[in-house]
Short mmCIF file of C-alpha atoms and ligand atoms in Angstrom, two decimals:
data_model
loop_
_atom_site.label_atom_id
_atom_site.label_comp_id
_atom_site.label_asym_id
_atom_site.label_seq_id
_atom_site.Cartn_x
_atom_site.Cartn_y
_atom_site.Cartn_z
CA MET A 1 37.18 -7.96 -46.69
CA ARG A 2 39.43 -9.68 -44.23
CA TYR A 3 43.05 -9.67 -45.29
CA GLN A 4 45.47 -12.00 -43.58
CA GLY A 5 49.18 -11.12 -43.55
CA PRO A 6 50.89 -9.11 -46.26
CA VAL A 7 49.01 -9.15 -49.56
CA TYR A 8 51.01 -9.05 -52.79
CA ARG A 9 49.64 -8.20 -56.21
CA PRO A 10 51.20 -7.28 -59.55
CA PRO A 11 51.51 -3.50 -60.16
CA SER A 12 49.07 -3.94 -63.06
CA GLU A 13 46.44 -4.91 -60.47
CA ALA A 14 46.83 -1.68 -58.49
CA GLY A 15 43.24 -0.67 -59.24
CA SER A 16 41.74 -4.12 -58.72
CA LEU A 17 39.58 -5.50 -55.99
CA LEU A 18 41.72 -7.98 -54.03
CA ILE A 19 40.03 -10.99 -52.46
CA GLN A 20 42.29 -13.63 -50.93
CA ALA A 21 41.37 -17.10 -52.15
CA THR A 22 44.54 -18.66 -50.76
CA LEU A 23 46.90 -17.71 -47.97
CA GLY A 24 50.62 -18.12 -48.62
CA CYS A 25 52.17 -20.24 -51.33
CA PRO A 26 51.85 -24.04 -51.71
CA HIS A 27 55.45 -24.22 -52.97
CA ASN A 28 57.16 -21.62 -50.78
CA LYS A 29 60.64 -22.94 -51.54
CA CYS A 30 62.11 -20.56 -54.11
CA ARG A 31 65.42 -19.46 -52.63
CA PHE A 32 65.02 -15.83 -53.67
CA CYS A 33 61.42 -15.32 -52.50
CA SER A 34 60.46 -13.78 -49.18
CA MET A 35 56.80 -13.12 -49.85
CA TYR A 36 55.12 -15.90 -47.92
CA LYS A 37 57.97 -17.31 -45.83
CA ASN A 38 56.05 -16.77 -42.60
CA LYS A 39 52.61 -17.77 -43.85
CA ARG A 40 51.30 -21.31 -43.68
CA PHE A 41 49.62 -22.24 -46.96
CA LYS A 42 45.86 -22.58 -46.83
CA ILE A 43 43.00 -22.51 -49.30
CA ARG A 44 40.32 -20.35 -47.75
CA LEU A 45 36.83 -21.70 -47.24
CA LEU A 46 34.45 -20.87 -50.07
CA ARG A 47 32.03 -19.50 -47.47
CA ASP A 48 34.65 -16.97 -46.29
CA ILE A 49 35.58 -15.97 -49.84
CA PHE A 50 31.91 -15.45 -50.74
CA GLU A 51 31.41 -13.37 -47.59
CA ASP A 52 34.34 -11.17 -48.62
CA LEU A 53 32.94 -10.77 -52.13
CA ASP A 54 29.59 -9.76 -50.59
CA ARG A 55 31.27 -7.31 -48.20
CA ALA A 56 33.14 -5.78 -51.15
CA LEU A 57 29.81 -5.34 -52.95
CA GLU A 58 28.34 -3.57 -49.93
CA PHE A 59 31.42 -1.41 -49.48
CA TYR A 60 32.32 -0.48 -53.06
CA GLY A 61 29.08 -1.12 -54.93
CA SER A 62 28.90 -3.22 -58.10
CA ASN A 63 31.09 -0.94 -60.20
CA ILE A 64 34.24 -3.10 -60.07
CA HIS A 65 36.08 -3.77 -63.32
CA THR A 66 39.08 -5.87 -62.33
CA LEU A 67 39.53 -8.54 -59.67
CA PHE A 68 42.74 -10.18 -58.48
CA LEU A 69 42.65 -13.27 -56.27
CA PRO A 70 45.78 -13.43 -54.06
CA ASP A 71 47.84 -15.09 -52.49
CA GLY A 72 50.46 -17.18 -54.24
CA ASN A 73 49.44 -19.78 -56.81
CA THR A 74 45.68 -19.45 -56.48
CA ILE A 75 45.51 -21.56 -59.64
CA VAL A 76 46.03 -24.54 -57.32
CA VAL A 77 42.45 -24.18 -55.99
CA LYS A 78 40.20 -27.00 -57.19
CA THR A 79 38.79 -26.03 -60.57
CA SER A 80 35.15 -26.42 -59.50
CA SER A 81 35.77 -24.15 -56.47
CA LEU A 82 37.61 -21.55 -58.52
CA ILE A 83 34.72 -21.50 -60.98
CA LYS A 84 32.27 -20.94 -58.10
CA ILE A 85 34.40 -18.03 -56.84
CA ILE A 86 34.53 -16.50 -60.31
CA GLU A 87 30.78 -16.96 -60.82
CA ARG A 88 29.99 -15.33 -57.48
CA ALA A 89 32.32 -12.45 -58.33
CA ARG A 90 30.68 -11.95 -61.72
CA ARG A 91 27.23 -12.05 -60.15
CA ASN A 92 28.20 -9.39 -57.60
CA PHE A 93 30.13 -7.29 -60.13
CA PRO A 94 28.53 -7.66 -63.57
CA GLU A 95 30.94 -5.12 -65.09
CA LEU A 96 34.04 -7.22 -64.35
CA GLU A 97 36.36 -7.16 -67.33
CA ARG A 98 39.33 -9.02 -65.93
CA ILE A 99 39.86 -11.72 -63.30
CA THR A 100 43.46 -12.66 -62.57
CA VAL A 101 45.46 -15.13 -60.48
CA TYR A 102 49.09 -16.10 -59.89
CA GLY A 103 50.04 -19.53 -61.19
CA SER A 104 53.48 -21.06 -61.50
CA ALA A 105 54.31 -23.93 -63.84
CA ARG A 106 54.26 -26.62 -61.17
CA PHE A 107 50.61 -25.88 -60.34
CA LEU A 108 49.42 -24.98 -63.83
CA LEU A 109 50.53 -28.43 -64.95
CA LEU A 110 48.15 -30.00 -62.43
CA LYS A 111 45.25 -28.63 -64.46
CA LYS A 112 43.99 -30.43 -67.54
CA ILE A 113 43.57 -28.26 -70.61
CA GLU A 114 39.79 -28.80 -70.30
CA GLU A 115 39.92 -27.37 -66.79
CA LEU A 116 41.79 -24.28 -67.94
CA LYS A 117 39.27 -23.84 -70.74
CA ALA A 118 36.42 -24.17 -68.25
CA LEU A 119 38.07 -21.49 -66.09
CA ARG A 120 38.41 -19.24 -69.13
CA GLU A 121 34.77 -19.89 -69.98
CA ALA A 122 33.77 -18.95 -66.41
CA GLY A 123 35.72 -15.69 -66.63
CA LEU A 124 39.35 -16.25 -65.60
CA SER A 125 41.06 -13.92 -68.02
CA ARG A 126 44.72 -13.64 -67.00
CA VAL A 127 47.41 -15.69 -65.26
CA HIS A 128 50.70 -14.28 -63.95
CA MET A 129 53.36 -16.96 -64.15
CA GLY A 130 56.75 -16.55 -62.50
CA LEU A 131 59.08 -18.16 -65.00
CA GLU A 132 62.05 -16.28 -63.49
CA SER A 133 64.47 -18.28 -65.68
CA GLY A 134 64.44 -20.66 -68.61
CA ASP A 135 67.80 -22.12 -67.61
CA ASP A 136 67.46 -25.53 -65.93
CA GLU A 137 70.60 -24.98 -63.86
CA VAL A 138 69.19 -21.77 -62.42
CA LEU A 139 65.72 -23.23 -61.90
CA LYS A 140 67.21 -26.17 -60.01
CA GLU A 141 69.60 -24.04 -57.96
CA MET A 142 66.74 -21.70 -57.00
CA GLU A 143 64.36 -24.60 -56.22
CA LYS A 144 61.69 -23.18 -58.47
CA GLY A 145 59.90 -26.52 -58.65
CA ALA A 146 59.78 -26.92 -62.44
CA THR A 147 62.14 -27.47 -65.35
CA ALA A 148 62.38 -25.16 -68.35
CA ALA A 149 60.47 -27.69 -70.47
CA GLU A 150 57.72 -27.86 -67.84
CA CYS A 151 57.52 -24.05 -67.72
CA ALA A 152 57.17 -23.96 -71.51
CA GLU A 153 54.46 -26.63 -71.42
CA ALA A 154 52.56 -24.85 -68.65
CA GLY A 155 52.69 -21.50 -70.43
CA ARG A 156 51.54 -22.97 -73.72
CA LYS A 157 48.61 -24.66 -71.97
CA VAL A 158 47.44 -21.34 -70.57
CA LYS A 159 47.60 -19.76 -74.01
CA GLU A 160 45.86 -22.75 -75.63
CA ALA A 161 43.03 -22.32 -73.14
CA GLY A 162 42.59 -18.73 -74.35
CA ILE A 163 43.77 -17.14 -71.10
CA GLU A 164 46.08 -14.11 -71.20
CA LEU A 165 49.53 -14.86 -69.85
CA SER A 166 52.06 -12.63 -68.11
CA VAL A 167 55.49 -14.17 -67.69
CA TYR A 168 58.07 -12.84 -65.23
CA TYR A 169 61.80 -12.79 -65.88
CA LEU A 170 64.12 -12.17 -62.96
CA LEU A 171 67.19 -10.26 -64.10
CA GLY A 172 70.28 -11.37 -62.16
CA LEU A 173 68.92 -14.72 -60.98
CA GLY A 174 71.71 -16.65 -62.71
CA GLY A 175 74.24 -14.61 -60.76
CA LEU A 176 77.40 -13.68 -62.55
CA ALA A 177 78.20 -17.35 -63.13
CA ARG A 178 75.25 -18.08 -65.43
CA LEU A 179 74.39 -14.58 -66.60
CA GLU A 180 74.42 -15.36 -70.32
CA GLU A 181 72.84 -18.83 -70.14
CA HIS A 182 70.09 -17.49 -67.88
CA ALA A 183 69.23 -14.74 -70.37
CA ARG A 184 69.52 -16.68 -73.61
CA LYS A 185 67.75 -19.84 -72.41
CA SER A 186 64.97 -17.74 -70.90
CA ALA A 187 64.45 -16.02 -74.24
CA GLU A 188 64.11 -19.45 -75.88
CA VAL A 189 61.49 -20.59 -73.36
CA ILE A 190 59.57 -17.33 -73.62
CA ASN A 191 59.55 -17.62 -77.42
CA ALA A 192 58.29 -21.18 -77.12
CA ILE A 193 55.44 -20.04 -74.86
CA GLY A 194 54.42 -16.93 -76.76
CA PRO A 195 52.95 -15.06 -73.76
CA ASP A 196 51.05 -11.79 -73.98
CA PHE A 197 53.37 -9.92 -71.60
CA ILE A 198 56.91 -10.34 -70.34
CA ARG A 199 57.51 -8.48 -67.13
CA ILE A 200 61.07 -7.77 -66.10
CA ARG A 201 62.05 -7.76 -62.46
CA THR A 202 65.57 -7.17 -61.12
CA LEU A 203 66.83 -9.39 -58.35
CA SER A 204 67.77 -8.00 -54.96
CA PRO A 205 68.73 -10.70 -52.46
CA LEU A 206 66.25 -10.19 -49.63
CA GLU A 207 67.09 -10.62 -45.98
CA GLY A 208 65.69 -13.84 -44.55
CA THR A 209 65.86 -15.78 -47.82
CA PRO A 210 68.31 -18.63 -48.51
CA LEU A 211 69.64 -16.64 -51.45
CA TYR A 212 70.55 -13.79 -49.12
CA SER A 213 72.77 -16.16 -47.11
CA ASP A 214 74.37 -17.37 -50.37
CA TYR A 215 74.95 -13.73 -51.32
CA LEU A 216 76.54 -12.87 -47.98
CA SER A 217 78.75 -15.97 -48.02
CA GLY A 218 79.92 -15.24 -51.57
CA HIS A 219 78.31 -18.40 -52.98
CA PHE A 220 76.09 -16.20 -55.18
CA THR A 221 77.45 -13.13 -56.96
CA LEU A 222 74.88 -10.53 -57.86
CA PRO A 223 75.51 -8.90 -61.26
CA SER A 224 76.35 -5.19 -61.01
CA PRO A 225 74.04 -2.73 -62.81
CA HIS A 226 76.34 -2.79 -65.86
CA GLU A 227 76.44 -6.57 -65.87
CA ALA A 228 72.67 -6.60 -65.52
CA MET A 229 72.48 -4.43 -68.66
CA ARG A 230 74.62 -6.97 -70.51
CA GLU A 231 72.22 -9.70 -69.38
CA LEU A 232 69.23 -7.64 -70.49
CA LYS A 233 70.86 -7.23 -73.90
CA TYR A 234 71.21 -11.01 -74.28
CA LEU A 235 67.59 -11.48 -73.28
CA VAL A 236 66.20 -8.84 -75.65
CA GLU A 237 68.39 -10.06 -78.50
CA GLY A 238 66.89 -13.51 -78.13
CA LEU A 239 63.23 -12.50 -77.79
CA GLU A 240 61.14 -12.81 -80.93
CA GLY A 241 57.57 -11.83 -80.08
CA PRO A 242 54.94 -10.85 -80.77
CA PHE A 243 54.42 -9.81 -77.14
CA MET A 244 54.65 -6.77 -74.88
CA LEU A 245 57.77 -6.22 -72.83
CA LEU A 246 57.23 -4.31 -69.60
CA SER A 247 59.52 -3.15 -66.80
CA ASP A 248 56.64 -2.32 -64.48
CA HIS A 249 58.47 -2.42 -61.17
CA ILE A 250 60.56 0.07 -59.23
CA ASN A 251 63.36 -2.48 -58.83
CA ASN A 252 64.36 -2.19 -62.50
CA TYR A 253 67.36 -0.11 -63.58
CA LEU A 254 65.92 0.65 -66.98
CA ASN A 255 62.36 1.17 -68.07
CA LEU A 256 61.88 -0.80 -71.27
CA THR A 257 58.25 -0.78 -72.30
CA GLY A 258 56.97 -1.64 -75.73
CA LYS A 259 56.28 -4.35 -78.25
CA LEU A 260 58.50 -7.04 -79.62
CA PRO A 261 59.66 -7.44 -82.30
CA ASP A 262 58.79 -3.86 -83.41
CA ASP A 263 60.71 -2.09 -80.64
CA LYS A 264 63.68 -4.44 -80.41
CA LYS A 265 66.09 -2.04 -82.13
CA ASP A 266 65.07 0.80 -79.80
CA PHE A 267 65.32 -1.43 -76.72
CA LEU A 268 68.84 -2.51 -77.67
CA ALA A 269 69.85 1.12 -78.30
CA GLU A 270 68.52 2.10 -74.84
CA ILE A 271 70.44 -0.74 -73.23
CA GLU A 272 73.63 0.24 -75.05
CA ALA A 273 73.19 3.84 -73.89
CA ALA A 274 72.72 2.66 -70.30
CA ARG A 275 75.88 0.57 -70.53
CA GLU A 276 77.81 3.75 -71.30
CA CYS A 277 76.63 5.44 -68.08
CA ASP A 278 78.55 5.25 -64.84
CA ASP A 279 77.23 3.49 -61.74
CA SER A 280 75.78 6.66 -60.21
CA TRP A 281 73.32 6.93 -63.12
CA PHE A 282 71.71 3.64 -62.13
CA VAL A 283 71.32 4.81 -58.53
CA ARG A 284 69.60 7.98 -59.74
CA ARG A 285 67.30 6.03 -62.03
CA LEU A 286 66.20 3.87 -59.12
CA MET A 287 65.45 6.94 -57.03
CA VAL A 288 63.30 8.73 -59.59
CA LEU A 289 61.24 5.76 -60.76
S1 LIG B 301 56.20 -20.06 -56.32
FE1 LIG B 301 56.18 -17.82 -56.34
S2 LIG B 301 55.28 -17.21 -54.37
FE2 LIG B 301 55.87 -19.37 -54.20
S3 LIG B 301 57.90 -19.33 -53.31
FE3 LIG B 301 58.18 -19.38 -55.52
S4 LIG B 301 58.31 -17.21 -56.17
FE4 LIG B 301 57.50 -17.26 -54.05
#
């Protein structure tokens, strides 16, 4: 396998074979994102991807159960090519149980429902979609490239095609100014989608991103840990389910993991307990996670 530049994958893909189908992100404009800022977007040649799949077979043998195809927004790859990649992967690794890509709303909407169904049929089993927010103001400010209605439509299409969907929520992205709207409107969009998983991430303005400059200049105010807990409360209050809620990243202050709606009462109690703690508790939590 030949990896180019930093390779990102969801924590849930830690045990997966990673084969880059794309390099960088075709959007690459989100103000908070640093992942592919220095990578020019490219769809790799099928020949190169096949060679990597064959090298992985030689190196690891055929006993691979999960495959993730980085980089950003691999869903943008032409459907017929993505199907060929999936078919080659399944031929090399007949025990594959899950094949996953990143896909944000802007690029999912380029696919017809028939294309998504064909991808499901071929073996694409899960898409990770960065919703980040369901608040149009926040989406526009952060240059996410899609409106809340478009995000809802894209997510529903994935589900209609029979593909598992993970949706990401970025705690703090509304800043202090839109903390409540960001949380409550996101809950509405997530309910409208009905994903399989909601994955919470907590915003840290990263050096080199436009948001970092806004943060330094005071144009963007990052919610404190206590304010972030208030935001999380609004989000959880609004979520209906059924879906799994996961906090599977070290950047989260609080580890909420369980099912909605069954665990909503417990989640809210955990959030209330955290709100009673002083700031040093949040620092400790981050260190031990
Ligand atoms: S679409 Fe995703 S990978 Fe691309 S810039 Fe936005 S957050 Fe980053």
